[in-house]
């Protein structure tokens, strides 16, 4: 259906408010702060109105000259609502957080313009509009990262981000050129309906995947995410409003096209799984709260790419929504979290599980998962191998909790609580899977049938996550070994991949030249 999506007005409202801040970029912009809050609230209201419009009138498309520009469907409506809500929270938070800063007005203008750019991106109906949104996001986020230009670390982070983000833009432009030549269209709906792809078109899909990897800061281009701490805290929260996860959003928008390339899906599984494992491992060694949160984001973005590679598109979108809300809140409340943690009396570990206890915990976790999966299969239909594999990976994570409860020195209350929490997590996984399928399943492609390549990737992913989780559960047994202390230093530094990226981009030299 072609008409006017109400959500199309949201970016315009925010950009109009941002324009007024160009006239007053200094400290305490006065009543303009009220204008910023009102514009952000209006954007959120238009997002809610878009959801109502979608429910009452169905999908909407804004066309100019017969070319679809913006669209409102279940996926874009979800992202518009998410981005406008997080943006509204960040704008309100910033009005207090940056009170009195010398460039306060400029910051608010950049924030409003950045949210507007993301809103354009998530409701794009074709690749040129998507590219325009990405370019604007890159330019605006660079300025936000340079809010304190006197800091060398901030200049380095901005330079690194610009290099990685621009490489993603170039990859996306090349993919668009190839798809236009081979498919004759850049419209998302038309691309998703393509049935036969030439080897050249497959190359275009590969470039789309490369762009998504760069946009989500997957290995080995993750380094700039850990350095955005040099920017004001609201910037870290804003990253989770469709910026750091924009690569995943793009894949979901083009799911019908990407899923037609088994090779591209396999690359997503491999890179996503490796990034998730690497980010989670390094996160455990970080002592600073915000740095640990940044590494957690890297791990979560890798896990999101893994979900996309498995063809679990509704779950990937649910992951984006849940992670964005949680992580934006975590960054905005990080200062309070530090004070609360420091005030807690630290009694030390309650119980250290033995190898036998860890083994029993993993067996018990898998048994719980198999039982719950069987029940949901009877109630809600057949579960794909990909969904079961993802659930198994999640069970490996909660098995660590079960191991604490099964340790010989663990009190009975702890055992009951850990087993109960694991059971609740398993049930929640299948329940959320059902919810995600109900919300977005009709507008996204079904999970592909698992062939030899898919099965090989499933086995590799499950076994890799299982081994890492098992080693993590045993960590208290060998944590005090001298070799462990040395290894911890290398892990805490991310095995120096970030330094290699600095050298490749010339980040240190460029930072001092700016």
PDB file of N, CA and C in Angstrom, residues 279-348:
ATOM      1  N   UNK A 279      34.941 -11.307  22.333  1.00  0.00           N
ATOM      2  CA  UNK A 279      34.481 -10.181  23.149  1.00  0.00           C
ATOM      3  C   UNK A 279      34.109 -10.589  24.553  1.00  0.00           C
ATOM      4  N   UNK A 280      33.444 -11.748  24.699  1.00  0.00           N
ATOM      5  CA  UNK A 280      33.050 -12.215  26.025  1.00  0.00           C
ATOM      6  C   UNK A 280      34.265 -12.564  26.868  1.00  0.00           C
ATOM      7  N   UNK A 281      35.274 -13.153  26.243  1.00  0.00           N
ATOM      8  CA  UNK A 281      36.485 -13.538  26.971  1.00  0.00           C
ATOM      9  C   UNK A 281      37.227 -12.304  27.479  1.00  0.00           C
ATOM     10  N   UNK A 282      37.394 -11.312  26.616  1.00  0.00           N
ATOM     11  CA  UNK A 282      38.116 -10.101  27.023  1.00  0.00           C
ATOM     12  C   UNK A 282      37.319  -9.323  28.058  1.00  0.00           C
ATOM     13  N   UNK A 283      36.013  -9.300  27.927  1.00  0.00           N
ATOM     14  CA  UNK A 283      35.156  -8.564  28.864  1.00  0.00           C
ATOM     15  C   UNK A 283      35.392  -9.021  30.297  1.00  0.00           C
ATOM     16  N   UNK A 284      35.614 -10.315  30.502  1.00  0.00           N
ATOM     17  CA  UNK A 284      35.769 -10.851  31.846  1.00  0.00           C
ATOM     18  C   UNK A 284      37.041 -10.357  32.539  1.00  0.00           C
ATOM     19  N   UNK A 285      37.986  -9.814  31.764  1.00  0.00           N
ATOM     20  CA  UNK A 285      39.256  -9.374  32.349  1.00  0.00           C
ATOM     21  C   UNK A 285      39.302  -7.873  32.598  1.00  0.00           C
ATOM     22  N   UNK A 286      38.224  -7.148  32.266  1.00  0.00           N
ATOM     23  CA  UNK A 286      38.239  -5.691  32.383  1.00  0.00           C
ATOM     24  C   UNK A 286      37.819  -5.251  33.784  1.00  0.00           C
ATOM     25  N   UNK A 287      38.532  -4.272  34.324  1.00  0.00           N
ATOM     26  CA  UNK A 287      38.222  -3.769  35.658  1.00  0.00           C
ATOM     27  C   UNK A 287      37.356  -2.509  35.614  1.00  0.00           C
ATOM     28  N   UNK A 288      37.444  -1.721  34.534  1.00  0.00           N
ATOM     29  CA  UNK A 288      36.649  -0.501  34.402  1.00  0.00           C
ATOM     30  C   UNK A 288      35.247  -0.848  33.909  1.00  0.00           C
ATOM     31  N   UNK A 289      34.222  -0.277  34.537  1.00  0.00           N
ATOM     32  CA  UNK A 289      32.841  -0.634  34.210  1.00  0.00           C
ATOM     33  C   UNK A 289      32.510  -0.311  32.761  1.00  0.00           C
ATOM     34  N   UNK A 290      32.798   0.900  32.301  1.00  0.00           N
ATOM     35  CA  UNK A 290      32.417   1.303  30.952  1.00  0.00           C
ATOM     36  C   UNK A 290      33.205   0.521  29.896  1.00  0.00           C
ATOM     37  N   UNK A 291      34.451   0.201  30.182  1.00  0.00           N
ATOM     38  CA  UNK A 291      35.223  -0.599  29.225  1.00  0.00           C
ATOM     39  C   UNK A 291      34.662  -2.016  29.131  1.00  0.00           C
ATOM     40  N   UNK A 292      34.285  -2.575  30.277  1.00  0.00           N
ATOM     41  CA  UNK A 292      33.666  -3.899  30.265  1.00  0.00           C
ATOM     42  C   UNK A 292      32.353  -3.876  29.481  1.00  0.00           C
ATOM     43  N   UNK A 293      31.578  -2.793  29.625  1.00  0.00           N
ATOM     44  CA  UNK A 293      30.341  -2.666  28.869  1.00  0.00           C
ATOM     45  C   UNK A 293      30.619  -2.585  27.365  1.00  0.00           C
ATOM     46  N   UNK A 294      31.699  -1.907  26.998  1.00  0.00           N
ATOM     47  CA  UNK A 294      32.047  -1.803  25.578  1.00  0.00           C
ATOM     48  C   UNK A 294      32.407  -3.170  25.008  1.00  0.00           C
ATOM     49  N   UNK A 295      33.184  -3.952  25.749  1.00  0.00           N
ATOM     50  CA  UNK A 295      33.537  -5.294  25.282  1.00  0.00           C
ATOM     51  C   UNK A 295      32.306  -6.191  25.251  1.00  0.00           C
ATOM     52  N   UNK A 296      31.401  -5.971  26.185  1.00  0.00           N
ATOM     53  CA  UNK A 296      30.146  -6.724  26.162  1.00  0.00           C
ATOM     54  C   UNK A 296      29.356  -6.417  24.890  1.00  0.00           C
ATOM     55  N   UNK A 297      29.364  -5.148  24.481  1.00  0.00           N
ATOM     56  CA  UNK A 297      28.687  -4.770  23.240  1.00  0.00           C
ATOM     57  C   UNK A 297      29.300  -5.482  22.043  1.00  0.00           C
ATOM     58  N   UNK A 298      30.627  -5.550  21.997  1.00  0.00           N
ATOM     59  CA  UNK A 298      31.299  -6.261  20.905  1.00  0.00           C
ATOM     60  C   UNK A 298      30.856  -7.714  20.862  1.00  0.00           C
ATOM     61  N   UNK A 299      30.810  -8.357  22.028  1.00  0.00           N
ATOM     62  CA  UNK A 299      30.380  -9.757  22.091  1.00  0.00           C
ATOM     63  C   UNK A 299      28.932  -9.902  21.640  1.00  0.00           C
ATOM     64  N   UNK A 300      28.072  -9.001  22.086  1.00  0.00           N
ATOM     65  CA  UNK A 300      26.657  -9.087  21.739  1.00  0.00           C
ATOM     66  C   UNK A 300      26.425  -8.843  20.254  1.00  0.00           C
ATOM     67  N   UNK A 301      27.192  -7.938  19.659  1.00  0.00           N
ATOM     68  CA  UNK A 301      27.056  -7.704  18.216  1.00  0.00           C
ATOM     69  C   UNK A 301      27.516  -8.929  17.425  1.00  0.00           C
ATOM     70  N   UNK A 302      28.543  -9.598  17.918  1.00  0.00           N
ATOM     71  CA  UNK A 302      28.964 -10.837  17.276  1.00  0.00           C
ATOM     72  C   UNK A 302      27.882 -11.898  17.354  1.00  0.00           C
ATOM     73  N   UNK A 303      27.245 -11.995  18.512  1.00  0.00           N
ATOM     74  CA  UNK A 303      26.163 -12.969  18.682  1.00  0.00           C
ATOM     75  C   UNK A 303      24.987 -12.632  17.768  1.00  0.00           C
ATOM     76  N   UNK A 304      24.732 -11.340  17.562  1.00  0.00           N
ATOM     77  CA  UNK A 304      23.656 -10.928  16.655  1.00  0.00           C
ATOM     78  C   UNK A 304      23.978 -11.346  15.224  1.00  0.00           C
ATOM     79  N   UNK A 305      25.239 -11.166  14.797  1.00  0.00           N
ATOM     80  CA  UNK A 305      25.626 -11.610  13.455  1.00  0.00           C
ATOM     81  C   UNK A 305      25.496 -13.126  13.322  1.00  0.00           C
ATOM     82  N   UNK A 306      25.813 -13.844  14.389  1.00  0.00           N
ATOM     83  CA  UNK A 306      25.639 -15.301  14.396  1.00  0.00           C
ATOM     84  C   UNK A 306      24.172 -15.661  14.182  1.00  0.00           C
ATOM     85  N   UNK A 307      23.278 -14.979  14.856  1.00  0.00           N
ATOM     86  CA  UNK A 307      21.849 -15.233  14.679  1.00  0.00           C
ATOM     87  C   UNK A 307      21.417 -14.975  13.239  1.00  0.00           C
ATOM     88  N   UNK A 308      21.917 -13.893  12.653  1.00  0.00           N
ATOM     89  CA  UNK A 308      21.591 -13.598  11.256  1.00  0.00           C
ATOM     90  C   UNK A 308      22.117 -14.699  10.346  1.00  0.00           C
ATOM     91  N   UNK A 309      23.333 -15.139  10.592  1.00  0.00           N
ATOM     92  CA  UNK A 309      23.914 -16.185   9.769  1.00  0.00           C
ATOM     93  C   UNK A 309      23.164 -17.504   9.857  1.00  0.00           C
ATOM     94  N   UNK A 310      22.531 -17.766  10.994  1.00  0.00           N
ATOM     95  CA  UNK A 310      21.731 -18.975  11.152  1.00  0.00           C
ATOM     96  C   UNK A 310      20.333 -18.824  10.561  1.00  0.00           C
ATOM     97  N   UNK A 311      19.992 -17.619  10.115  1.00  0.00           N
ATOM     98  CA  UNK A 311      18.673 -17.380   9.540  1.00  0.00           C
ATOM     99  C   UNK A 311      17.590 -17.166  10.570  1.00  0.00           C
ATOM    100  N   UNK A 312      17.971 -16.859  11.799  1.00  0.00           N
ATOM    101  CA  UNK A 312      17.006 -16.618  12.881  1.00  0.00           C
ATOM    102  C   UNK A 312      16.723 -15.115  12.949  1.00  0.00           C
ATOM    103  N   UNK A 313      16.118 -14.589  11.906  1.00  0.00           N
ATOM    104  CA  UNK A 313      15.941 -13.148  11.761  1.00  0.00           C
ATOM    105  C   UNK A 313      15.077 -12.530  12.859  1.00  0.00           C
ATOM    106  N   UNK A 314      13.927 -13.121  13.197  1.00  0.00           N
ATOM    107  CA  UNK A 314      13.137 -12.520  14.291  1.00  0.00           C
ATOM    108  C   UNK A 314      13.893 -12.472  15.614  1.00  0.00           C
ATOM    109  N   UNK A 315      14.660 -13.530  15.913  1.00  0.00           N
ATOM    110  CA  UNK A 315      15.437 -13.525  17.150  1.00  0.00           C
ATOM    111  C   UNK A 315      16.543 -12.479  17.101  1.00  0.00           C
ATOM    112  N   UNK A 316      17.139 -12.273  15.938  1.00  0.00           N
ATOM    113  CA  UNK A 316      18.169 -11.246  15.805  1.00  0.00           C
ATOM    114  C   UNK A 316      17.586  -9.860  16.071  1.00  0.00           C
ATOM    115  N   UNK A 317      16.379  -9.615  15.558  1.00  0.00           N
ATOM    116  CA  UNK A 317      15.739  -8.323  15.807  1.00  0.00           C
ATOM    117  C   UNK A 317      15.377  -8.163  17.277  1.00  0.00           C
ATOM    118  N   UNK A 318      14.886  -9.221  17.893  1.00  0.00           N
ATOM    119  CA  UNK A 318      14.593  -9.176  19.326  1.00  0.00           C
ATOM    120  C   UNK A 318      15.862  -8.907  20.124  1.00  0.00           C
ATOM    121  N   UNK A 319      16.958  -9.499  19.714  1.00  0.00           N
ATOM    122  CA  UNK A 319      18.251  -9.282  20.367  1.00  0.00           C
ATOM    123  C   UNK A 319      18.651  -7.811  20.282  1.00  0.00           C
ATOM    124  N   UNK A 320      18.462  -7.207  19.113  1.00  0.00           N
ATOM    125  CA  UNK A 320      18.805  -5.795  18.937  1.00  0.00           C
ATOM    126  C   UNK A 320      17.994  -4.924  19.889  1.00  0.00           C
ATOM    127  N   UNK A 321      16.698  -5.186  19.977  1.00  0.00           N
ATOM    128  CA  UNK A 321      15.833  -4.382  20.836  1.00  0.00           C
ATOM    129  C   UNK A 321      16.233  -4.536  22.304  1.00  0.00           C
ATOM    130  N   UNK A 322      16.356  -5.775  22.762  1.00  0.00           N
ATOM    131  CA  UNK A 322      16.661  -6.026  24.169  1.00  0.00           C
ATOM    132  C   UNK A 322      18.034  -5.485  24.542  1.00  0.00           C
ATOM    133  N   UNK A 323      19.026  -5.735  23.686  1.00  0.00           N
ATOM    134  CA  UNK A 323      20.380  -5.286  23.993  1.00  0.00           C
ATOM    135  C   UNK A 323      20.481  -3.768  23.978  1.00  0.00           C
ATOM    136  N   UNK A 324      19.787  -3.117  23.048  1.00  0.00           N
ATOM    137  CA  UNK A 324      19.841  -1.654  22.981  1.00  0.00           C
ATOM    138  C   UNK A 324      19.284  -1.023  24.245  1.00  0.00           C
ATOM    139  N   UNK A 325      18.143  -1.508  24.691  1.00  0.00           N
ATOM    140  CA  UNK A 325      17.527  -0.948  25.888  1.00  0.00           C
ATOM    141  C   UNK A 325      18.389  -1.193  27.123  1.00  0.00           C
ATOM    142  N   UNK A 326      18.883  -2.419  27.237  1.00  0.00           N
ATOM    143  CA  UNK A 326      19.698  -2.749  28.411  1.00  0.00           C
ATOM    144  C   UNK A 326      20.995  -1.956  28.426  1.00  0.00           C
ATOM    145  N   UNK A 327      21.696  -1.924  27.281  1.00  0.00           N
ATOM    146  CA  UNK A 327      23.022  -1.314  27.280  1.00  0.00           C
ATOM    147  C   UNK A 327      22.945   0.207  27.364  1.00  0.00           C
ATOM    148  N   UNK A 328      21.936   0.822  26.753  1.00  0.00           N
ATOM    149  CA  UNK A 328      21.783   2.271  26.892  1.00  0.00           C
ATOM    150  C   UNK A 328      21.572   2.633  28.364  1.00  0.00           C
ATOM    151  N   UNK A 329      20.734   1.860  29.046  1.00  0.00           N
ATOM    152  CA  UNK A 329      20.517   2.093  30.480  1.00  0.00           C
ATOM    153  C   UNK A 329      21.802   1.852  31.266  1.00  0.00           C
ATOM    154  N   UNK A 330      22.548   0.811  30.899  1.00  0.00           N
ATOM    155  CA  UNK A 330      23.765   0.481  31.636  1.00  0.00           C
ATOM    156  C   UNK A 330      24.788   1.606  31.536  1.00  0.00           C
ATOM    157  N   UNK A 331      24.948   2.198  30.365  1.00  0.00           N
ATOM    158  CA  UNK A 331      25.913   3.288  30.214  1.00  0.00           C
ATOM    159  C   UNK A 331      25.454   4.536  30.964  1.00  0.00           C
ATOM    160  N   UNK A 332      24.184   4.860  30.859  1.00  0.00           N
ATOM    161  CA  UNK A 332      23.704   6.071  31.523  1.00  0.00           C
ATOM    162  C   UNK A 332      23.738   5.951  33.041  1.00  0.00           C
ATOM    163  N   UNK A 333      23.702   4.727  33.549  1.00  0.00           N
ATOM    164  CA  UNK A 333      23.735   4.525  35.002  1.00  0.00           C
ATOM    165  C   UNK A 333      25.067   3.964  35.469  1.00  0.00           C
ATOM    166  N   UNK A 334      26.094   4.019  34.628  1.00  0.00           N
ATOM    167  CA  UNK A 334      27.378   3.401  34.973  1.00  0.00           C
ATOM    168  C   UNK A 334      28.026   4.052  36.190  1.00  0.00           C
ATOM    169  N   UNK A 335      27.885   5.378  36.329  1.00  0.00           N
ATOM    170  CA  UNK A 335      28.470   6.035  37.496  1.00  0.00           C
ATOM    171  C   UNK A 335      27.855   5.558  38.789  1.00  0.00           C
ATOM    172  N   UNK A 336      26.545   5.416  38.806  1.00  0.00           N
ATOM    173  CA  UNK A 336      25.850   4.906  39.986  1.00  0.00           C
ATOM    174  C   UNK A 336      26.254   3.473  40.274  1.00  0.00           C
ATOM    175  N   UNK A 337      26.451   2.684  39.204  1.00  0.00           N
ATOM    176  CA  UNK A 337      26.830   1.282  39.383  1.00  0.00           C
ATOM    177  C   UNK A 337      28.189   1.168  40.064  1.00  0.00           C
ATOM    178  N   UNK A 338      29.122   2.048  39.696  1.00  0.00           N
ATOM    179  CA  UNK A 338      30.455   2.006  40.320  1.00  0.00           C
ATOM    180  C   UNK A 338      30.354   2.264  41.814  1.00  0.00           C
ATOM    181  N   UNK A 339      29.555   3.267  42.187  1.00  0.00           N
ATOM    182  CA  UNK A 339      29.409   3.574  43.612  1.00  0.00           C
ATOM    183  C   UNK A 339      28.759   2.413  44.372  1.00  0.00           C
ATOM    184  N   UNK A 340      27.761   1.801  43.780  1.00  0.00           N
ATOM    185  CA  UNK A 340      27.069   0.706  44.459  1.00  0.00           C
ATOM    186  C   UNK A 340      27.972  -0.513  44.617  1.00  0.00           C
ATOM    187  N   UNK A 341      28.755  -0.814  43.584  1.00  0.00           N
ATOM    188  CA  UNK A 341      29.650  -1.965  43.669  1.00  0.00           C
ATOM    189  C   UNK A 341      30.719  -1.741  44.725  1.00  0.00           C
ATOM    190  N   UNK A 342      31.251  -0.531  44.784  1.00  0.00           N
ATOM    191  CA  UNK A 342      32.281  -0.240  45.781  1.00  0.00           C
ATOM    192  C   UNK A 342      31.734  -0.298  47.202  1.00  0.00           C
ATOM    193  N   UNK A 343      30.434  -0.064  47.356  1.00  0.00           N
ATOM    194  CA  UNK A 343      29.837  -0.086  48.692  1.00  0.00           C
ATOM    195  C   UNK A 343      29.488  -1.488  49.166  1.00  0.00           C
ATOM    196  N   UNK A 344      29.525  -2.455  48.259  1.00  0.00           N
ATOM    197  CA  UNK A 344      29.160  -3.827  48.618  1.00  0.00           C
ATOM    198  C   UNK A 344      30.332  -4.513  49.306  1.00  0.00           C
ATOM    199  N   UNK A 345      30.038  -5.184  50.389  1.00  0.00           N
ATOM    200  CA  UNK A 345      31.064  -5.996  51.049  1.00  0.00           C
ATOM    201  C   UNK A 345      31.301  -7.246  50.208  1.00  0.00           C
ATOM    202  N   UNK A 346      32.542  -7.529  49.894  1.00  0.00           N
ATOM    203  CA  UNK A 346      32.879  -8.629  49.006  1.00  0.00           C
ATOM    204  C   UNK A 346      33.349  -9.829  49.818  1.00  0.00           C
ATOM    205  N   UNK A 347      32.491 -10.833  50.013  1.00  0.00           N
ATOM    206  CA  UNK A 347      32.847 -11.965  50.858  1.00  0.00           C
ATOM    207  C   UNK A 347      33.717 -12.998  50.163  1.00  0.00           C
ATOM    208  N   UNK A 348      33.916 -12.876  48.826  1.00  0.00           N
ATOM    209  CA  UNK A 348      34.677 -13.886  48.104  1.00  0.00           C
ATOM    210  C   UNK A 348      33.755 -14.959  47.565  1.00  0.00           C
TER     211      UNK A 348
END
